[in-house]
Every structure is written in C-alpha cells, then in structure tokens.
Amino acid sequence: MKIIFLTLIITILLGLQFTAIAEQSEGEMYMKSRSAQFNVQHILLSQLGEEHLAHAVLRCDTKGDNIVAWGDRILQWKLVGANKMEEVISPMNGLQYSNGGCVMDVDEDGNEEIVVARCGKPSCDNPELLWFKQVSGSKSWVEHPIAHLGGGNWSAPHDILPITMKIPGRNPLKGVVILMSRHQLTWYEVPDDPTKSWKEHNIGTFPAPNQSGMVLGDIAGNGRPDVACGMFWAECPADPTNQPWQIRRFGKWDDNGWGGMAKLQLGNMNVDGVNEIIASEAEIENARLGIFKRDPNHPDAFWEYHEIDNSLYCPHSLVLTDVNNDGKLDIIAGEMTAGGWSFPLHENPKIIAYLNLGDFHFQRVTLVEGWGVHEMGVAPERRDGKVLIYAADEIQPQKFSGMNTHVSYWTIK
C-alpha cells in the first residue's frame, strides 16, 4: 500500500513539471512551461486583433535589440526597458508589405536597417523593393528605394536575405537575394551610395513553380554563399557579378504541388564538416520535417533524405540552434494557427524542439503549446546561455473570425 501511495505521489510531482504557469506584469504576459529538460519563458509583446503581420525580425542597433514586424505598417518593439510598441512606418492606402524581408547594416553606421518590398493589396502585385532607416529624434523611419520590381498578382518577394560575397582582388560585395513569384531568384548589389538604385544581377528561374523558403550558405564546399530555395539550390560562381549560377534540384517534395513551399535551414547536423539542408513542408497539414544530404560525387542526383517527422501542421517556422548546450545543432519547428490555403484552424499549435542525438536521430520535445508562429527567428548566441526565439503569427481573418495577431518571444534554458 505504501509503495502504491509513493508511486502516486511521484507521478503527480513529475506531472507538475509539464504544467504552465501564467502571471501578469505591467501589461505583459509571462508564461513558464517547465519540462524535465527546459524552462521556457514567454514574453507577449502585443496582441493586435485581426491586424495582419507577415514577418518579424530581430534588429540590432547601437542601443540594443529590437523586434520589427510588418504587414500594413511597420512596427518596432525595443527589448530593453518597457517593450513599448512604436509605429515607425504608417499604413498607406491600398498598400502592404511583403512576406519577405530582412535586416542588414546597409550604410555601415552600426545600426541595422530593414529591407522589404511594398506591394498592392490584396494580391501583392507591382512590388517595389525598399530599405528603411531609423533617424535619431524622429518617430518615423526614412524610406529609400532599391528597385521597382513590377509584376502581377502574388509577385512580391516571398523571401529576402542579405548576402556578402568575397571576390579575389576586389572589395567584398554585399546586397540582398530575393525570390520573386516563388520561382525567380535575383540579387541586388549595394552601391557605394546606398540611397541610389542598386544593381540587379540575375541568378536564375526554377524549372518548377511554387518554390519558397530560402537559406544561404556554403553547399558546394568552395566557401561561397550558395542559395537553397524550395526543392532547388543555386551554386554561387567565383564572380557572381558576371558569371552564371548553376541551379540543381535536391529534392522532390513538390511532386504534390505544395512541398516546394518549404522552410529551409543549412547546418552540419551529423558533425562531419559538410552542411545538410534541413527542410519542413511549410504550407500543408501532416507536413514532413527532414534532412537532405548531398553526395558531392553525384552533384546532379537527388540528395539522400532522412525523415524526422511527418505529422506537423503548416510548420512555416524552422530554426537551428543548440538547445541543450551539448555542442550539436538541434532543430526547432513551429506550427501556424491557420495555414494560408484551404486548411482548418489549428486549435493547439506547437513549437517543438528536435534534440540531435547523432546520426540523424532526434528526440522530440514540445516547448510551447497554444501559440502559432510564422517565419520564426532565433537570436544570436546570448551571454546568459538562453536560446531566444521570436515570431509574429500570420493570421487568416478572412477565413476565421476572432483571430488575434500576437508578437512574442520566448527564452529557453
């Protein structure tokens, strides 16, 4: 009888480790979910009702870190102090900002700027690529044009990433790579005066439509920034200003019409010194998460695939970080509240860690429940050893009433 009673008590105590505790403090919500391995703290920056936000990024300036998000307008939250929301770019009638966007120190003044496209509502047509600079003493940021992209419905960049390229005998080049209409890759070079038009360089067009999700890094093993996007990758030439990029296919998830709409990351997951592509099917139910490994002896062949999960709902968030501080890269995937196509509402979206056990084996651990995320990001390594992830959820109020956009970040210890 005593043994049964003790077993019951131990079971209850262990179960309490997985409960969530919520408390209010100065208008912010702090939620701690404790598991046997992690303490997760949730900082809810804002809930904005049915306002649409496409993307959030972490922006660094000389005063600290900020989260910037955009949709019909551009908003900023400082992460030092009161986390007060600032509207830095006001709405413009009939216009919105693209899914794609990034931060980069465009003018090399020590403060990061925002690069994003502005396009027409509701179908993201006729986009213009812009960069926005914070000006001391002004609440509104200053807008600078990069290029008028043009194009019909849904042509605005789905992905925008900064790129830096080193060419022997020349100063390093920097710019941004953009994905237009989910099938065209282009990069724009920052001129000496970044307030002037940036030079356009073509990378190439994918032979299949509906590709998205982009990551940059050394894939070919020559130290140059190759581009992976959808189910293809483009090899950076020695001189990307006048030499062609070679586009190759690495996977065939897009056979079902949706799998090319992916989230991608690049990392050495099995500690052999060679980068793999980590991918999630971003836009479907029962989505896969897996790793694609390249055979350098067969550059044009499909890559070897290792599946990790196949039960996710619209995992449009994917980051790599060492969650448990064991020296190996782990995977964090996040589900949306509502997919952007013809999918039901997800009543309990999750943020899930996949702990790297080696040899492409992983342990699945749920970090967060009940908060959908879209285009989640991860902060650089912090002094306190905690992992910081952040996101805004892309809601679908035209499909589901009562949705409430949130902007949040979580620390994981």
Tab-separated table of C-alpha atoms in Angstrom:
chain	number	residue	atom	x	y	z
A	1	MET	CA	0.000	0.000	0.000
A	2	LYS	CA	2.848	2.391	0.920
A	3	ILE	CA	4.580	1.596	-2.379
A	4	ILE	CA	1.393	2.396	-4.343
A	5	PHE	CA	0.945	5.666	-2.412
A	6	LEU	CA	4.572	6.712	-3.008
A	7	THR	CA	4.305	5.851	-6.694
A	8	LEU	CA	1.187	8.011	-6.962
A	9	ILE	CA	2.914	10.965	-5.261
A	10	ILE	CA	5.989	10.686	-7.540
A	11	THR	CA	3.755	10.525	-10.622
A	12	ILE	CA	1.896	13.672	-9.561
A	13	LEU	CA	5.138	15.554	-8.873
A	14	LEU	CA	6.620	14.567	-12.223
A	15	GLY	CA	3.424	15.614	-13.966
A	16	LEU	CA	3.642	19.061	-12.409
A	17	GLN	CA	6.901	19.628	-14.270
A	18	PHE	CA	4.966	19.817	-17.519
A	19	THR	CA	2.334	22.353	-16.367
A	20	ALA	CA	2.264	26.007	-17.452
A	21	ILE	CA	2.214	28.920	-15.021
A	22	ALA	CA	0.953	32.345	-16.197
A	23	GLU	CA	1.240	35.706	-14.493
A	24	GLN	CA	0.578	39.340	-15.496
A	25	SER	CA	3.219	42.031	-15.044
A	26	GLU	CA	2.965	45.595	-16.377
A	27	GLY	CA	0.749	44.655	-19.280
A	28	GLU	CA	2.942	41.777	-20.439
A	29	MET	CA	2.259	38.082	-20.114
A	30	TYR	CA	4.992	35.796	-18.797
A	31	MET	CA	4.401	32.090	-19.253
A	32	LYS	CA	6.789	29.457	-17.982
A	33	SER	CA	6.435	25.888	-19.206
A	34	ARG	CA	8.681	23.527	-17.300
A	35	SER	CA	9.730	20.147	-18.575
A	36	ALA	CA	12.329	17.706	-17.401
A	37	GLN	CA	14.829	19.480	-19.670
A	38	PHE	CA	13.811	23.104	-20.305
A	39	ASN	CA	12.411	26.197	-18.680
A	40	VAL	CA	10.589	28.276	-21.319
A	41	GLN	CA	9.586	31.876	-20.615
A	42	HIS	CA	7.067	33.555	-22.925
A	43	ILE	CA	7.063	37.332	-23.292
A	44	LEU	CA	3.942	38.529	-25.115
A	45	LEU	CA	4.845	41.888	-26.648
A	46	SER	CA	1.468	42.692	-28.240
A	47	GLN	CA	-1.863	41.334	-29.368
A	48	LEU	CA	-3.198	43.366	-32.267
A	49	GLY	CA	-6.587	41.837	-33.032
A	50	GLU	CA	-7.145	40.981	-36.677
A	51	GLU	CA	-4.242	43.106	-37.952
A	52	HIS	CA	-2.159	41.153	-40.449
A	53	LEU	CA	1.593	40.819	-39.873
A	54	ALA	CA	3.622	38.923	-42.458
A	55	HIS	CA	7.010	38.672	-40.771
A	56	ALA	CA	9.081	39.667	-37.746
A	57	VAL	CA	12.867	40.098	-37.498
A	58	LEU	CA	15.379	40.840	-34.767
A	59	ARG	CA	17.060	44.192	-35.418
A	60	CYS	CA	20.211	45.379	-33.627
A	61	ASP	CA	21.245	48.992	-33.198
A	62	THR	CA	23.760	50.780	-31.007
A	63	LYS	CA	21.232	50.859	-28.136
A	64	GLY	CA	20.285	47.176	-28.116
A	65	ASP	CA	17.971	44.615	-29.698
A	66	ASN	CA	14.550	45.258	-31.192
A	67	ILE	CA	11.836	43.176	-32.838
A	68	VAL	CA	10.422	44.689	-36.029
A	69	ALA	CA	7.312	43.340	-37.768
A	70	TRP	CA	5.388	44.442	-40.821
A	71	GLY	CA	2.058	43.965	-42.589
A	72	ASP	CA	0.031	47.051	-43.477
A	73	ARG	CA	2.540	49.110	-41.456
A	74	ILE	CA	5.953	48.626	-39.829
A	75	LEU	CA	6.173	48.294	-36.033
A	76	GLN	CA	9.082	48.054	-33.594
A	77	TRP	CA	9.403	46.805	-30.001
A	78	LYS	CA	12.552	47.563	-28.016
A	79	LEU	CA	13.657	44.577	-25.952
A	80	VAL	CA	15.374	46.774	-23.362
A	81	GLY	CA	13.038	48.618	-20.990
A	82	ALA	CA	9.262	48.619	-21.271
A	83	ASN	CA	8.932	46.740	-24.609
A	84	LYS	CA	6.769	49.636	-25.851
A	85	MET	CA	5.400	49.343	-29.399
A	86	GLU	CA	6.382	52.065	-31.878
A	87	GLU	CA	4.817	52.635	-35.295
A	88	VAL	CA	7.817	53.528	-37.439
A	89	ILE	CA	6.054	53.449	-40.835
A	90	SER	CA	2.345	54.280	-41.015
A	91	PRO	CA	-0.148	52.473	-43.265
A	92	MET	CA	-0.521	53.639	-46.875
A	93	ASN	CA	-3.884	53.300	-48.566
A	94	GLY	CA	-4.120	50.212	-50.771
A	95	LEU	CA	-0.568	49.020	-49.999
A	96	GLN	CA	1.017	46.353	-47.804
A	97	TYR	CA	4.453	44.870	-47.128
A	98	SER	CA	5.751	41.564	-48.469
A	99	ASN	CA	6.278	38.294	-46.642
A	100	GLY	CA	9.983	38.559	-47.430
A	101	GLY	CA	12.206	40.988	-45.566
A	102	CYS	CA	15.468	41.098	-43.638
A	103	VAL	CA	17.827	43.242	-41.603
A	104	MET	CA	21.259	44.442	-42.704
A	105	ASP	CA	23.519	47.385	-41.937
A	106	VAL	CA	23.052	48.956	-45.348
A	107	ASP	CA	25.065	52.139	-44.770
A	108	GLU	CA	27.564	50.631	-42.292
A	109	ASP	CA	26.754	53.034	-39.449
A	110	GLY	CA	26.449	50.333	-36.775
A	111	ASN	CA	22.632	50.243	-36.918
A	112	GLU	CA	20.723	47.604	-38.873
A	113	GLU	CA	18.133	48.695	-41.400
A	114	ILE	CA	15.067	46.876	-42.753
A	115	VAL	CA	14.886	45.667	-46.377
A	116	VAL	CA	11.350	44.771	-47.508
A	117	ALA	CA	9.024	45.145	-50.503
A	118	ARG	CA	5.818	47.173	-50.628
A	119	CYS	CA	3.063	45.980	-52.927
A	120	GLY	CA	-0.618	46.371	-53.772
A	121	LYS	CA	-3.496	44.860	-51.831
A	122	PRO	CA	-4.852	42.240	-51.708
A	123	SER	CA	-2.708	40.203	-54.092
A	124	CYS	CA	0.805	41.597	-53.527
A	125	ASP	CA	1.171	42.954	-57.070
A	126	ASN	CA	3.528	45.591	-58.563
A	127	PRO	CA	6.101	45.432	-55.729
A	128	GLU	CA	8.834	47.953	-55.025
A	129	LEU	CA	11.964	46.905	-53.085
A	130	LEU	CA	12.885	49.395	-50.333
A	131	TRP	CA	15.118	49.923	-47.331
A	132	PHE	CA	14.117	51.855	-44.221
A	133	LYS	CA	16.466	53.755	-41.910
A	134	GLN	CA	15.853	54.847	-38.345
A	135	VAL	CA	16.643	58.546	-37.855
A	136	SER	CA	17.634	59.934	-34.464
A	137	GLY	CA	14.976	62.194	-32.971
A	138	SER	CA	12.237	61.100	-35.395
A	139	LYS	CA	9.443	58.619	-34.755
A	140	SER	CA	9.164	57.773	-38.465
A	141	TRP	CA	11.867	55.998	-40.420
A	142	VAL	CA	13.181	57.247	-43.767
A	143	GLU	CA	12.381	55.257	-46.902
A	144	HIS	CA	14.914	54.635	-49.687
A	145	PRO	CA	14.159	52.825	-52.980
A	146	ILE	CA	16.258	49.889	-54.166
A	147	ALA	CA	14.409	48.823	-57.317
A	148	HIS	CA	10.936	48.773	-58.839
A	149	LEU	CA	10.252	45.072	-59.323
A	150	GLY	CA	6.869	45.166	-61.063
A	151	GLY	CA	4.821	42.065	-61.732
A	152	GLY	CA	1.263	40.799	-61.442
A	153	ASN	CA	-0.629	39.081	-58.643
A	154	TRP	CA	1.472	37.421	-55.915
A	155	SER	CA	4.735	38.608	-57.464
A	156	ALA	CA	6.077	40.314	-54.317
A	157	PRO	CA	9.178	38.647	-52.824
A	158	HIS	CA	8.311	35.710	-50.601
A	159	ASP	CA	11.892	35.630	-49.289
A	160	ILE	CA	14.600	38.284	-48.932
A	161	LEU	CA	18.017	37.585	-47.374
A	162	PRO	CA	21.278	39.552	-47.087
A	163	ILE	CA	24.308	38.252	-48.950
A	164	THR	CA	28.024	39.022	-48.784
A	165	MET	CA	30.470	37.736	-51.407
A	166	LYS	CA	34.259	37.863	-51.419
A	167	ILE	CA	35.907	38.055	-54.833
A	168	PRO	CA	39.714	37.775	-55.041
A	169	GLY	CA	41.327	41.146	-55.700
A	170	ARG	CA	38.151	43.122	-55.016
A	171	ASN	CA	36.362	44.572	-52.024
A	172	PRO	CA	33.620	42.310	-50.618
A	173	LEU	CA	30.246	42.729	-52.300
A	174	LYS	CA	27.053	42.915	-50.300
A	175	GLY	CA	23.396	43.003	-51.219
A	176	VAL	CA	20.168	41.052	-50.913
A	177	VAL	CA	18.836	37.936	-52.647
A	178	ILE	CA	15.104	37.941	-53.397
A	179	LEU	CA	12.623	35.294	-54.540
A	180	MET	CA	10.035	36.722	-56.927
A	181	SER	CA	6.716	34.984	-57.664
A	182	ARG	CA	8.014	31.826	-55.938
A	183	HIS	CA	10.224	30.900	-58.902
A	184	GLN	CA	12.716	33.665	-59.823
A	185	LEU	CA	15.965	34.359	-57.920
A	186	THR	CA	17.708	37.740	-58.240
A	187	TRP	CA	20.287	39.562	-56.181
A	188	TYR	CA	20.735	43.312	-55.817
A	189	GLU	CA	24.167	44.824	-55.148
A	190	VAL	CA	24.549	47.701	-52.685
A	191	PRO	CA	26.294	50.634	-54.434
A	192	ASP	CA	28.818	52.967	-52.807
A	193	ASP	CA	25.911	55.327	-52.171
A	194	PRO	CA	23.098	53.012	-50.988
A	195	THR	CA	20.490	55.756	-51.480
A	196	LYS	CA	20.949	55.290	-55.252
A	197	SER	CA	19.428	52.410	-57.251
A	198	TRP	CA	21.004	49.039	-56.546
A	199	LYS	CA	22.394	46.978	-59.436
A	200	GLU	CA	20.353	43.918	-60.404
A	201	HIS	CA	22.008	40.527	-61.032
A	202	ASN	CA	20.032	37.525	-62.280
A	203	ILE	CA	20.555	34.181	-60.544
A	204	GLY	CA	18.003	32.090	-62.409
A	205	THR	CA	14.475	30.733	-62.739
A	206	PHE	CA	13.428	27.394	-61.288
A	207	PRO	CA	12.088	24.843	-63.786
A	208	ALA	CA	9.121	24.148	-61.464
A	209	PRO	CA	6.655	26.648	-59.898
A	210	ASN	CA	5.675	27.207	-56.252
A	211	GLN	CA	9.118	27.146	-54.670
A	212	SER	CA	9.726	29.136	-51.487
A	213	GLY	CA	11.738	29.239	-48.315
A	214	MET	CA	15.335	30.355	-48.752
A	215	VAL	CA	18.667	29.902	-46.989
A	216	LEU	CA	22.208	30.962	-47.916
A	217	GLY	CA	25.468	29.202	-47.128
A	218	ASP	CA	28.276	27.032	-48.442
A	219	ILE	CA	26.731	23.974	-50.089
A	220	ALA	CA	29.261	23.189	-52.830
A	221	GLY	CA	32.181	23.266	-50.397
A	222	ASN	CA	34.067	26.149	-52.001
A	223	GLY	CA	33.388	28.768	-49.343
A	224	ARG	CA	30.912	30.790	-51.395
A	225	PRO	CA	27.299	31.682	-50.452
A	226	ASP	CA	25.120	29.259	-52.404
A	227	VAL	CA	21.336	29.676	-52.305
A	228	ALA	CA	18.855	26.902	-51.455
A	229	CYS	CA	15.186	27.575	-52.125
A	230	GLY	CA	12.201	25.243	-52.324
A	231	MET	CA	13.494	21.971	-53.747
A	232	PHE	CA	16.419	23.535	-55.647
A	233	TRP	CA	19.802	25.060	-54.934
A	234	ALA	CA	21.881	27.568	-56.916
A	235	GLU	CA	25.683	27.334	-56.829
A	236	CYS	CA	27.396	30.704	-56.484
A	237	PRO	CA	30.069	31.284	-59.163
A	238	ALA	CA	33.526	32.731	-58.453
A	239	ASP	CA	32.330	36.118	-59.729
A	240	PRO	CA	28.558	36.461	-59.233
A	241	THR	CA	28.524	39.844	-60.976
A	242	ASN	CA	29.144	38.394	-64.459
A	243	GLN	CA	29.250	34.573	-64.259
A	244	PRO	CA	26.184	32.272	-64.329
A	245	TRP	CA	24.840	30.407	-61.313
A	246	GLN	CA	24.076	26.723	-61.772
A	247	ILE	CA	20.665	25.593	-60.490
A	248	ARG	CA	20.197	21.963	-59.437
A	249	ARG	CA	17.335	20.044	-57.833
A	250	PHE	CA	17.997	18.372	-54.462
A	251	GLY	CA	14.533	17.004	-53.525
A	252	LYS	CA	11.136	16.196	-54.993
A	253	TRP	CA	8.690	17.144	-52.243
A	254	ASP	CA	6.961	19.415	-54.754
A	255	ASP	CA	5.521	16.386	-56.540
A	256	ASN	CA	2.347	17.020	-54.506
A	257	GLY	CA	2.138	20.682	-55.562
A	258	TRP	CA	2.802	22.000	-52.048
A	259	GLY	CA	6.127	20.628	-50.852
A	260	GLY	CA	8.157	23.216	-52.752
A	261	MET	CA	6.612	25.782	-50.404
A	262	ALA	CA	9.101	24.958	-47.687
A	263	LYS	CA	11.159	26.385	-44.866
A	264	LEU	CA	14.855	25.616	-45.143
A	265	GLN	CA	17.933	25.839	-42.944
A	266	LEU	CA	21.534	24.866	-43.582
A	267	GLY	CA	23.731	23.182	-40.991
A	268	ASN	CA	26.134	20.366	-40.251
A	269	MET	CA	23.797	18.053	-38.366
A	270	ASN	CA	25.966	14.921	-38.189
A	271	VAL	CA	29.226	16.735	-37.368
A	272	ASP	CA	31.097	15.565	-40.474
A	273	GLY	CA	32.040	19.076	-41.627
A	274	VAL	CA	29.552	19.145	-44.523
A	275	ASN	CA	26.356	21.175	-44.494
A	276	GLU	CA	22.986	19.482	-44.944
A	277	ILE	CA	19.671	21.095	-45.913
A	278	ILE	CA	17.033	20.851	-43.182
A	279	ALA	CA	13.511	21.327	-44.563
A	280	SER	CA	9.888	21.457	-43.440
A	281	GLU	CA	6.803	21.469	-45.658
A	282	ALA	CA	5.613	24.906	-44.641
A	283	GLU	CA	2.146	25.102	-46.137
A	284	ILE	CA	0.302	21.821	-45.568
A	285	GLU	CA	-1.196	19.547	-42.930
A	286	ASN	CA	0.618	16.331	-41.987
A	287	ALA	CA	3.794	18.058	-43.115
A	288	ARG	CA	7.203	16.465	-43.181
A	289	LEU	CA	10.384	17.586	-41.475
A	290	GLY	CA	13.619	16.075	-42.664
A	291	ILE	CA	17.254	16.374	-43.655
A	292	PHE	CA	18.668	16.240	-47.178
A	293	LYS	CA	22.334	15.189	-47.521
A	294	ARG	CA	24.332	15.841	-50.672
A	295	ASP	CA	26.675	13.331	-52.302
A	296	PRO	CA	29.466	15.521	-53.761
A	297	ASN	CA	30.384	12.731	-56.172
A	298	HIS	CA	26.928	12.965	-57.791
A	299	PRO	CA	26.094	16.707	-57.830
A	300	ASP	CA	23.065	16.360	-60.097
A	301	ALA	CA	21.417	13.466	-58.248
A	302	PHE	CA	18.635	13.747	-55.669
A	303	TRP	CA	20.050	14.123	-52.181
A	304	GLU	CA	19.773	11.380	-49.574
A	305	TYR	CA	16.722	12.048	-47.406
A	306	HIS	CA	16.326	11.341	-43.657
A	307	GLU	CA	12.814	11.895	-42.312
A	308	ILE	CA	12.385	13.231	-38.762
A	309	ASP	CA	8.617	13.876	-38.528
A	310	ASN	CA	5.546	13.736	-40.773
A	311	SER	CA	2.753	14.975	-38.509
A	312	LEU	CA	3.163	18.767	-38.389
A	313	TYR	CA	0.577	21.417	-39.256
A	314	CYS	CA	1.913	24.153	-41.568
A	315	PRO	CA	5.389	24.373	-39.968
A	316	HIS	CA	6.238	27.727	-41.556
A	317	SER	CA	8.919	28.243	-38.889
A	318	LEU	CA	12.247	26.438	-38.750
A	319	VAL	CA	15.459	27.420	-36.942
A	320	LEU	CA	18.670	25.698	-35.866
A	321	THR	CA	20.355	26.236	-32.516
A	322	ASP	CA	21.988	24.230	-29.738
A	323	VAL	CA	19.004	23.997	-27.381
A	324	ASN	CA	20.541	21.695	-24.760
A	325	ASN	CA	24.120	23.024	-24.929
A	326	ASP	CA	25.713	19.741	-25.935
A	327	GLY	CA	27.691	21.097	-28.890
A	328	LYS	CA	25.330	19.748	-31.589
A	329	LEU	CA	22.805	21.697	-33.640
A	330	ASP	CA	19.181	20.978	-32.754
A	331	ILE	CA	16.037	21.840	-34.724
A	332	ILE	CA	13.097	23.973	-33.601
A	333	ALA	CA	9.937	23.905	-35.748
A	334	GLY	CA	6.794	25.974	-35.199
A	335	GLU	CA	3.243	25.490	-36.442
A	336	MET	CA	0.877	28.223	-37.649
A	337	THR	CA	-2.544	28.897	-36.132
A	338	ALA	CA	-4.093	28.893	-39.601
A	339	GLY	CA	-2.483	27.904	-42.878
A	340	GLY	CA	-2.790	30.342	-45.742
A	341	TRP	CA	-4.532	27.955	-48.096
A	342	SER	CA	-7.520	25.620	-47.622
A	343	PHE	CA	-6.733	24.151	-44.224
A	344	PRO	CA	-8.737	24.075	-40.976
A	345	LEU	CA	-7.914	26.170	-37.934
A	346	HIS	CA	-5.314	24.614	-35.628
A	347	GLU	CA	-6.719	24.708	-32.093
A	348	ASN	CA	-3.381	23.961	-30.385
A	349	PRO	CA	-0.333	24.892	-32.492
A	350	LYS	CA	3.041	23.909	-31.065
A	351	ILE	CA	6.677	24.943	-31.079
A	352	ILE	CA	8.714	21.734	-30.987
A	353	ALA	CA	12.401	21.046	-30.401
A	354	TYR	CA	14.112	18.094	-32.040
A	355	LEU	CA	17.206	17.293	-29.980
A	356	ASN	CA	20.118	15.975	-32.010
A	357	LEU	CA	21.116	12.504	-30.784
A	358	GLY	CA	23.594	11.973	-33.627
A	359	ASP	CA	23.483	10.001	-36.887
A	360	PHE	CA	20.256	11.814	-37.951
A	361	HIS	CA	18.295	10.628	-34.904
A	362	PHE	CA	16.338	13.145	-32.830
A	363	GLN	CA	14.268	13.354	-29.649
A	364	ARG	CA	11.032	15.369	-29.987
A	365	VAL	CA	10.212	17.767	-27.109
A	366	THR	CA	7.242	20.170	-27.094
A	367	LEU	CA	8.423	23.584	-25.887
A	368	VAL	CA	5.279	25.723	-26.336
A	369	GLU	CA	1.591	24.985	-26.894
A	370	GLY	CA	-1.280	27.252	-27.933
A	371	TRP	CA	0.706	29.955	-29.745
A	372	GLY	CA	1.003	29.794	-33.530
A	373	VAL	CA	4.063	31.245	-35.248
A	374	HIS	CA	5.044	32.233	-38.771
A	375	GLU	CA	8.593	32.856	-40.054
A	376	MET	CA	10.039	32.342	-36.554
A	377	GLY	CA	13.585	33.559	-35.988
A	378	VAL	CA	16.340	32.826	-33.469
A	379	ALA	CA	18.648	35.376	-31.868
A	380	PRO	CA	22.444	35.066	-31.968
A	381	GLU	CA	24.094	33.338	-29.022
A	382	ARG	CA	23.415	35.199	-25.768
A	383	ARG	CA	25.679	35.811	-22.797
A	384	ASP	CA	23.182	34.233	-20.377
A	385	GLY	CA	23.229	30.962	-22.315
A	386	LYS	CA	19.489	31.073	-23.047
A	387	VAL	CA	18.075	30.499	-26.529
A	388	LEU	CA	15.765	33.307	-27.704
A	389	ILE	CA	13.205	32.643	-30.443
A	390	TYR	CA	10.670	35.197	-31.701
A	391	ALA	CA	7.780	35.466	-34.139
A	392	ALA	CA	4.539	37.041	-35.199
A	393	ASP	CA	1.706	34.688	-36.153
A	394	GLU	CA	0.274	35.238	-39.631
A	395	ILE	CA	-3.465	35.007	-39.032
A	396	GLN	CA	-6.212	34.487	-41.640
A	397	PRO	CA	-9.140	36.734	-40.551
A	398	GLN	CA	-10.721	36.437	-43.997
A	399	LYS	CA	-11.238	32.731	-43.241
A	400	PHE	CA	-11.688	32.570	-39.455
A	401	SER	CA	-13.397	35.196	-37.298
A	402	GLY	CA	-11.992	36.348	-33.970
A	403	MET	CA	-8.330	35.683	-34.750
A	404	ASN	CA	-5.823	37.751	-32.782
A	405	THR	CA	-2.340	38.525	-34.065
A	406	HIS	CA	0.401	38.255	-31.449
A	407	VAL	CA	4.050	39.263	-31.413
A	408	SER	CA	6.092	37.239	-28.929
A	409	TYR	CA	9.459	35.993	-27.927
A	410	TRP	CA	10.487	33.023	-25.799
A	411	THR	CA	13.658	32.301	-23.855
A	412	ILE	CA	14.644	28.655	-23.399
A	413	LYS	CA	17.014	27.426	-20.712
